[in-house]
mmCIF file of C-alpha atoms in Angstrom:
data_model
loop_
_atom_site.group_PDB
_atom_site.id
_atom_site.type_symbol
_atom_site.label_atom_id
_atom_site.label_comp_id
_atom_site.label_asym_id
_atom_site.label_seq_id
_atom_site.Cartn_x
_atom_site.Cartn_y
_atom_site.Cartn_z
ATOM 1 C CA UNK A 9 82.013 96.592 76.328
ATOM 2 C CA UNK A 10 80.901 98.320 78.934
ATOM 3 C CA UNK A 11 77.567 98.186 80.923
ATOM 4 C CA UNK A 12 75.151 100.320 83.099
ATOM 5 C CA UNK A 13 75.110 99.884 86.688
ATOM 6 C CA UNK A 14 78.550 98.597 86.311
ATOM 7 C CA UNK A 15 81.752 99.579 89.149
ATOM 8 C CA UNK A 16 84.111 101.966 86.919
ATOM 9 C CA UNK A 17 87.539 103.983 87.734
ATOM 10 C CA UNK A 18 88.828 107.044 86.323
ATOM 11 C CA UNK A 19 92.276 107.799 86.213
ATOM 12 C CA UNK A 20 94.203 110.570 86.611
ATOM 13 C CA UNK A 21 96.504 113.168 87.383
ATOM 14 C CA UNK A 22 93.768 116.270 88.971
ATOM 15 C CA UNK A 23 95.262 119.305 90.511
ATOM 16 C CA UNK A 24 99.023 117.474 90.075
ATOM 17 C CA UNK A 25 97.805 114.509 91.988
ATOM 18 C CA UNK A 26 99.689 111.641 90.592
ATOM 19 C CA UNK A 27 97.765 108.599 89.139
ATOM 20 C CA UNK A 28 94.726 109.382 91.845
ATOM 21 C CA UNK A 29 91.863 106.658 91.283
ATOM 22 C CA UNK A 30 88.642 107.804 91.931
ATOM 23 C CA UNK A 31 85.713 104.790 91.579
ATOM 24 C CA UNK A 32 81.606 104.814 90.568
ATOM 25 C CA UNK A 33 79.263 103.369 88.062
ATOM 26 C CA UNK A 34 78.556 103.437 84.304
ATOM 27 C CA UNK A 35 75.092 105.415 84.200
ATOM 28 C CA UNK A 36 74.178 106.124 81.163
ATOM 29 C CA UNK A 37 75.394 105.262 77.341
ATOM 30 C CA UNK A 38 74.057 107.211 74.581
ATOM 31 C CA UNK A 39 73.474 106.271 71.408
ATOM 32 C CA UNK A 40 76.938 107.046 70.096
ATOM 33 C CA UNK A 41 78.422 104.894 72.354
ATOM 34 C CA UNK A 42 79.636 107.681 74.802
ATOM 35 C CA UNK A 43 79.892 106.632 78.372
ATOM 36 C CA UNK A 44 78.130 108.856 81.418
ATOM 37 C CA UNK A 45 79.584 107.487 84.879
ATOM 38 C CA UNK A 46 79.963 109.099 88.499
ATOM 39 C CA UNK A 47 83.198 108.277 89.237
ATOM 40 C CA UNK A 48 85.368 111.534 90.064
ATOM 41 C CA UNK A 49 86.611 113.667 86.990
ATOM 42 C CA UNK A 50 88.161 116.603 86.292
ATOM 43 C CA UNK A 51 90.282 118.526 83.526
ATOM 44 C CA UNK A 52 93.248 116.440 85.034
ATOM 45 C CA UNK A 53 91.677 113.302 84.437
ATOM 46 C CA UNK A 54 90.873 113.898 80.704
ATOM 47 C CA UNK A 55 92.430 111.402 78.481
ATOM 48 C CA UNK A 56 93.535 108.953 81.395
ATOM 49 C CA UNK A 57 91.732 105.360 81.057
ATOM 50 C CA UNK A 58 88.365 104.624 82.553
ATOM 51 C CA UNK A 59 88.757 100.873 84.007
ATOM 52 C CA UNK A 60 86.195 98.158 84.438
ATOM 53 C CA UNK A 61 86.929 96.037 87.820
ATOM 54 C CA UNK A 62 89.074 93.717 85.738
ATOM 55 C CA UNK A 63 91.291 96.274 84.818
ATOM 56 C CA UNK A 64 89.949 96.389 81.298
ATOM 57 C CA UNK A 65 90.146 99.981 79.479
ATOM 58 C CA UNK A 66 86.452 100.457 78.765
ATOM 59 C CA UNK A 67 87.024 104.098 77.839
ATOM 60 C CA UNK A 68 88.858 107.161 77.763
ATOM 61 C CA UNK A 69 87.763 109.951 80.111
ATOM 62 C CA UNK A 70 87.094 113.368 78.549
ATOM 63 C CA UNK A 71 86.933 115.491 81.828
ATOM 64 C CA UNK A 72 83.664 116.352 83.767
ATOM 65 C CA UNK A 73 82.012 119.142 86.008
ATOM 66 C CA UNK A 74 83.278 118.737 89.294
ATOM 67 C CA UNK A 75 80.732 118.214 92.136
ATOM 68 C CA UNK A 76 78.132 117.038 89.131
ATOM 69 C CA UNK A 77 77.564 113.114 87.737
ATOM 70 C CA UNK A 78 78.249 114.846 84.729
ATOM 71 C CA UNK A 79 81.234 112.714 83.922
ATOM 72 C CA UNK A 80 81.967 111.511 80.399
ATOM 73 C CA UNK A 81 84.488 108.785 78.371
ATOM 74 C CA UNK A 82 84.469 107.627 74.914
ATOM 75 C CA UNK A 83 84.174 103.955 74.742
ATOM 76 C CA UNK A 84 87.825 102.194 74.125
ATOM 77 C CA UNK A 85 86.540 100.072 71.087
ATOM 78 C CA UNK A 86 86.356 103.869 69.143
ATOM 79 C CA UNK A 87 90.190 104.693 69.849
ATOM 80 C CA UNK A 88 90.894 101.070 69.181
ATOM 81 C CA UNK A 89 89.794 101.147 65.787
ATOM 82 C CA UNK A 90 91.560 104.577 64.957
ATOM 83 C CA UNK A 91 94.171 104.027 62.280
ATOM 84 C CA UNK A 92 98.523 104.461 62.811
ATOM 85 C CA UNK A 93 100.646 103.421 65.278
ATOM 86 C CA UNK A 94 102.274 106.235 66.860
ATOM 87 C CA UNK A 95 103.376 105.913 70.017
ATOM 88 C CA UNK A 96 103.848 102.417 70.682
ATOM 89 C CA UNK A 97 105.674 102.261 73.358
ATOM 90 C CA UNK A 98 104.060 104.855 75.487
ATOM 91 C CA UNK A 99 101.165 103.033 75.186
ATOM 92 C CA UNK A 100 102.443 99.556 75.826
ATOM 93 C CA UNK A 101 103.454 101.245 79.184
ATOM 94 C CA UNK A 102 100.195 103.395 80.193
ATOM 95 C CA UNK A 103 98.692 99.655 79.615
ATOM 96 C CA UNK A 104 100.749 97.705 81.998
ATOM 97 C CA UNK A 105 100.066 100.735 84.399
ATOM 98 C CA UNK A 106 96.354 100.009 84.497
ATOM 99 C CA UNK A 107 97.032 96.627 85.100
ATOM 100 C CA UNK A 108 99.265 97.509 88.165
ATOM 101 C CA UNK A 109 96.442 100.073 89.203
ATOM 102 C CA UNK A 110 94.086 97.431 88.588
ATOM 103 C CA UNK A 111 96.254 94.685 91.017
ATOM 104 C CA UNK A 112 96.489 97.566 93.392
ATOM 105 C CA UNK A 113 92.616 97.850 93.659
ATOM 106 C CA UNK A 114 91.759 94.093 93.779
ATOM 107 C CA UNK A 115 94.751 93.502 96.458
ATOM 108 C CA UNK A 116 93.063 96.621 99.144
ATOM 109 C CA UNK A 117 90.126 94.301 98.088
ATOM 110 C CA UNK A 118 91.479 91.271 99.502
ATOM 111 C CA UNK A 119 90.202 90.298 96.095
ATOM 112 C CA UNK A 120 93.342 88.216 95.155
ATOM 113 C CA UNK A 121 91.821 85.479 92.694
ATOM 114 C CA UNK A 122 90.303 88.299 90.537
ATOM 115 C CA UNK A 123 94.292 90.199 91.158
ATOM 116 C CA UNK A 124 95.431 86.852 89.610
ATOM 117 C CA UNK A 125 93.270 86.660 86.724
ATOM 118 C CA UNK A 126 94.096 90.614 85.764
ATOM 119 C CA UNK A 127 97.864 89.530 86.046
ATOM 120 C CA UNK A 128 97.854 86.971 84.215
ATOM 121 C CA UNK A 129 95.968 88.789 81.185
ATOM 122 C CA UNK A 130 98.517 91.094 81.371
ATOM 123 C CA UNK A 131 101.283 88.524 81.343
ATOM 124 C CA UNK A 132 99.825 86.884 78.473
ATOM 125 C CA UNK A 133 100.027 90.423 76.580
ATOM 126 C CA UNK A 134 103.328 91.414 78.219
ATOM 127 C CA UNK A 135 105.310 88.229 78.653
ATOM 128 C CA UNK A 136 108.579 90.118 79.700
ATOM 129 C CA UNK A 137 107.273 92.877 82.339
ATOM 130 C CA UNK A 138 108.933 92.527 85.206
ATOM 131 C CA UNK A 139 106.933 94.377 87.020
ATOM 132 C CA UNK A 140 103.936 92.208 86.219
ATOM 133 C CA UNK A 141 105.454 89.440 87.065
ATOM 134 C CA UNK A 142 106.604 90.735 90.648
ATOM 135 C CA UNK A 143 102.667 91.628 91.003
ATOM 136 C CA UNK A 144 101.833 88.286 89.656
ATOM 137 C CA UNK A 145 103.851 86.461 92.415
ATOM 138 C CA UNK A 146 102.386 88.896 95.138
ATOM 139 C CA UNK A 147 98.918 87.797 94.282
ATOM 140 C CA UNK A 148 100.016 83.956 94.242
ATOM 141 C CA UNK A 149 101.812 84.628 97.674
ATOM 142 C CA UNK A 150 98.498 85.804 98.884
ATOM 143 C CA UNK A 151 97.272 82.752 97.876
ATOM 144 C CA UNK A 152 99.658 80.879 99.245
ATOM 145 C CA UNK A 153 100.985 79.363 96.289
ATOM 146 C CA UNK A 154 104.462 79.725 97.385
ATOM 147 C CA UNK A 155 105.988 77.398 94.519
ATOM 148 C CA UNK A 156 104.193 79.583 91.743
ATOM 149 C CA UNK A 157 105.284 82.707 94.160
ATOM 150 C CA UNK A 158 108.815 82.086 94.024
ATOM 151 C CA UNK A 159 108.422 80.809 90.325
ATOM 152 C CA UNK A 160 107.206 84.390 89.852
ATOM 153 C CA UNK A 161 109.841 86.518 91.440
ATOM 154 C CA UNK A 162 112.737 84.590 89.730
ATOM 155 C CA UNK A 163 111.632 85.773 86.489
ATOM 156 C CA UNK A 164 111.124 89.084 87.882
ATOM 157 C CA UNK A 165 114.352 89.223 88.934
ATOM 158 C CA UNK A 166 115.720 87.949 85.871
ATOM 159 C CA UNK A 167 114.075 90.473 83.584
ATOM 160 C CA UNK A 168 115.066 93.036 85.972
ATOM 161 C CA UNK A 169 116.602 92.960 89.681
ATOM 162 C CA UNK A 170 115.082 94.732 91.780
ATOM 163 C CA UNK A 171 115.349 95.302 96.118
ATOM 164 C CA UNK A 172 111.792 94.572 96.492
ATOM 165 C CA UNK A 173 111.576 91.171 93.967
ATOM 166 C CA UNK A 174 114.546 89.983 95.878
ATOM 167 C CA UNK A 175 112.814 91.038 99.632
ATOM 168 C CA UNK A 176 109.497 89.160 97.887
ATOM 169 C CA UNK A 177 111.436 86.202 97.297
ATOM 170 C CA UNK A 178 113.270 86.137 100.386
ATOM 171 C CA UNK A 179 110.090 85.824 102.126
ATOM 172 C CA UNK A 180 108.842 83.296 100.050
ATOM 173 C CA UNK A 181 112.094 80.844 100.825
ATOM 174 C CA UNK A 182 111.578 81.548 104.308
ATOM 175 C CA UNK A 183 108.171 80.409 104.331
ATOM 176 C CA UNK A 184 109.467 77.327 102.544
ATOM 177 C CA UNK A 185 111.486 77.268 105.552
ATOM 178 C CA UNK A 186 114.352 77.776 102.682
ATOM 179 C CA UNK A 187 117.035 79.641 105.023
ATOM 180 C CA UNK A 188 120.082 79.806 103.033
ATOM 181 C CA UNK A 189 118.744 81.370 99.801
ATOM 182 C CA UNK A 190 116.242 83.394 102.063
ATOM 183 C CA UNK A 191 119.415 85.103 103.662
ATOM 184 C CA UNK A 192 121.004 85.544 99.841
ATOM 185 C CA UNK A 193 117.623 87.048 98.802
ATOM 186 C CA UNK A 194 117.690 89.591 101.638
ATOM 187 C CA UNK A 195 121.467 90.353 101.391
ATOM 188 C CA UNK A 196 120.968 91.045 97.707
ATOM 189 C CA UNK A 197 117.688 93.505 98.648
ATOM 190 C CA UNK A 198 119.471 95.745 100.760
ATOM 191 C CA UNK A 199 122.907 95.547 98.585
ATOM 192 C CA UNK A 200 120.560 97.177 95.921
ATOM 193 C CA UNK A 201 118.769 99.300 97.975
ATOM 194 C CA UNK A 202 116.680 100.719 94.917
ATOM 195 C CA UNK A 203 114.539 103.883 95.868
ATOM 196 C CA UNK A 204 112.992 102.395 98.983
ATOM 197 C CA UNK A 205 112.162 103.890 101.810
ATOM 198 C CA UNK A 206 112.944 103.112 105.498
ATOM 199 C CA UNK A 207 110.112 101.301 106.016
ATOM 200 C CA UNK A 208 111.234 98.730 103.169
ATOM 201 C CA UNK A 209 114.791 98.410 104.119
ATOM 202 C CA UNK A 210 114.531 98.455 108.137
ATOM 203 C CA UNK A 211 112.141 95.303 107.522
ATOM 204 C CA UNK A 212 114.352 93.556 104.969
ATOM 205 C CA UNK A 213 117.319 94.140 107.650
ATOM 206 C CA UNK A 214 114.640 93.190 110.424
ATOM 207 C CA UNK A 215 113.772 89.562 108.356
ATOM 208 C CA UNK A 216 117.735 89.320 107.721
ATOM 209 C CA UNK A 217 118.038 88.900 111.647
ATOM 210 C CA UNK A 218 115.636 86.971 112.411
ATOM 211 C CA UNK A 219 116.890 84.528 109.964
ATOM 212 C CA UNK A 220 120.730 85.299 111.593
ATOM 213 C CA UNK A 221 119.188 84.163 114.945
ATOM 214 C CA UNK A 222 117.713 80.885 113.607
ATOM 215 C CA UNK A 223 121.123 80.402 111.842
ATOM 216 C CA UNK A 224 122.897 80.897 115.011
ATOM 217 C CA UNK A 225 125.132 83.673 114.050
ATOM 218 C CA UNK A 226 124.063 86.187 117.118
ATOM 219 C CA UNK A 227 126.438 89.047 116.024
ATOM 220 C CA UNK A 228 125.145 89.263 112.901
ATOM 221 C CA UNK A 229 121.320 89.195 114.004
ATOM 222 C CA UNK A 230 122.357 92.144 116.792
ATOM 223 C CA UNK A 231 123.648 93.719 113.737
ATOM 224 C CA UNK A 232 120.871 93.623 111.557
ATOM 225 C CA UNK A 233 118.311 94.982 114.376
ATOM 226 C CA UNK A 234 120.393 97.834 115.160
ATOM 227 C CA UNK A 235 120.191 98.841 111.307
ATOM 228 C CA UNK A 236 116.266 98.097 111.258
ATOM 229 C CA UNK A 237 116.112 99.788 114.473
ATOM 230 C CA UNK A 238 117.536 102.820 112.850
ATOM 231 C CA UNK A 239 115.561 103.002 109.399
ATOM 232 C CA UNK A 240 112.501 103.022 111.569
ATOM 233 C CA UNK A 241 113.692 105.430 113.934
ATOM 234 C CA UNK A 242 113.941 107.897 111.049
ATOM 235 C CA UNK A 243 110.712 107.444 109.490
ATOM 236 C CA UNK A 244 109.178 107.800 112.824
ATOM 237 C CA UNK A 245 107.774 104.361 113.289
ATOM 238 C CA UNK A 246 108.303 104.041 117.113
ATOM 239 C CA UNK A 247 106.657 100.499 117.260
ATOM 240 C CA UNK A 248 109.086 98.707 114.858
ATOM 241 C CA UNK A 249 111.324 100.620 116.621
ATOM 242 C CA UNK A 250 111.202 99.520 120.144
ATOM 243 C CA UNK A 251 110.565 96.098 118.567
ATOM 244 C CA UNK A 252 113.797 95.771 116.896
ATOM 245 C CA UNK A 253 115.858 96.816 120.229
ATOM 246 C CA UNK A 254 113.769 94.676 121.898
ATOM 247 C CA UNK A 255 115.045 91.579 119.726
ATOM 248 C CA UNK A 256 118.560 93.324 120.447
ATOM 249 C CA UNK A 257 118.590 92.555 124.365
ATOM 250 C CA UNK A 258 116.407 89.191 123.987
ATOM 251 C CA UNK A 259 118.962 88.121 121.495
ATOM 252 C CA UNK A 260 121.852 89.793 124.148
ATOM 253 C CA UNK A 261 120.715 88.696 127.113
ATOM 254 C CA UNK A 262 122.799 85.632 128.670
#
């Protein structure tokens, strides 16, 4: 339930903004239960969750008067104990979105025991999200659990295969100093090539050729750069840029 003086996040979608996060306090609960808190809301935010730092729904928020504390949710435990089940599904996946929020927040935190907690709550409700798993093995990767990491990403991958579970994984086995499967993992992330951007891919194909070089197969690595060295060449990043092609002639010269 929540508390005064408490850290609290509305969630929304204001002026078309998708899924913006805005973060204050619990100040006030009446004696209805209705919650008061500062955290930015307006008419876009209305009926998007209002999140305790453990990603916990504590309410839903009803809107608020911009530039004013006047902020208000009604406390989860009252929608929870509304009758009917309509809309199942929706809401199986609006929850497993606060939880990735929630991840999101801890991990600009650095807070990544707390990220592991949240994930695993919502692993325990959700045992076959993908997506929570993939988050789960992020968090254990920052922790440098590597075994529970990779155990992680597998059954990401297995629920469903995705470019950046494999590219997780991938990084994991070459941490474990794993080279074979690490070069499989990265192979298979830019094979699927799902909605990245070239940020994403020019690193995966960066990581393949670094692994090429410590493989020995030269061609391949010079490969590899030149296709990192183009992904970041078209998203502008001139420092991974002149990075890559300076791998290229390391890597070239004799």
């Amino acid at each position: 339930s929540p508390k005064i003086g408490q850290k609290a996040y509305a969630i929304g979608d204001p002026k078309g903004l998708e899924r913006s996060l805005s973060d204050g306090i619990v100040s006030r609960i009446d004696g209805s239960g209705l919650i008061q808190f500062t955290a930015t809301a307006s008419f876009g935010s209305s009926g998007g969750p209002l999140l305790n730092e453990d990603g916990q729904v504590i309410g839903i928020v009803q809107g608020g008067n911009p530039g004013t504390n006047l902020n208000f949710a009604i406390p989860a435990a009252a929608i929870n104990n509304l009758p009917g089940r309509r809309g199942l599904v929706a809401q199986q996946r609006q929850q497993i979105g606060h939880y990735t929020l929630a991840r999101n927040l801890q991990f600009r935190q650095g807070n990544y025991q707390k990220m592991l907690t949240i994930l695993n709550e919502g692993i325990r409700r959700y045992p076959n999200n993908a997506v929570l798993y993939l988050n789960r093995g992020t968090a254990r990767s920052s922790l440098r659990d590597y075994q529970g990491a990779k155990s992680d990403y597998s059954r990401s991958i297995e629920l469903n295969p995705t470019s950046l579970a494999y590219s997780n994984r991938a990084q994991v086995y070459t941490i474990l100093k794993q080279q074979q499967p690490a070069l499989e993992d990265f192979t298979a992330a830019i094979t699927l090539n799902q909605g990245w951007g070239g940020s994403n891919i020019g690193a995966a194909f960066y990581d393949r050729g670094e692994l090429q070089v410590k493989l020995g197969n030269t061609k391949s690595a010079i490969s590899d750069f030149k296709q990192a060295a183009k992904f970041y060449q078209q998203i502008g990043n001139s420092e991974r840029y002149r990075t890559a092609l300076d791998r290229i002639t390391l890597i070239s010269a004799p």
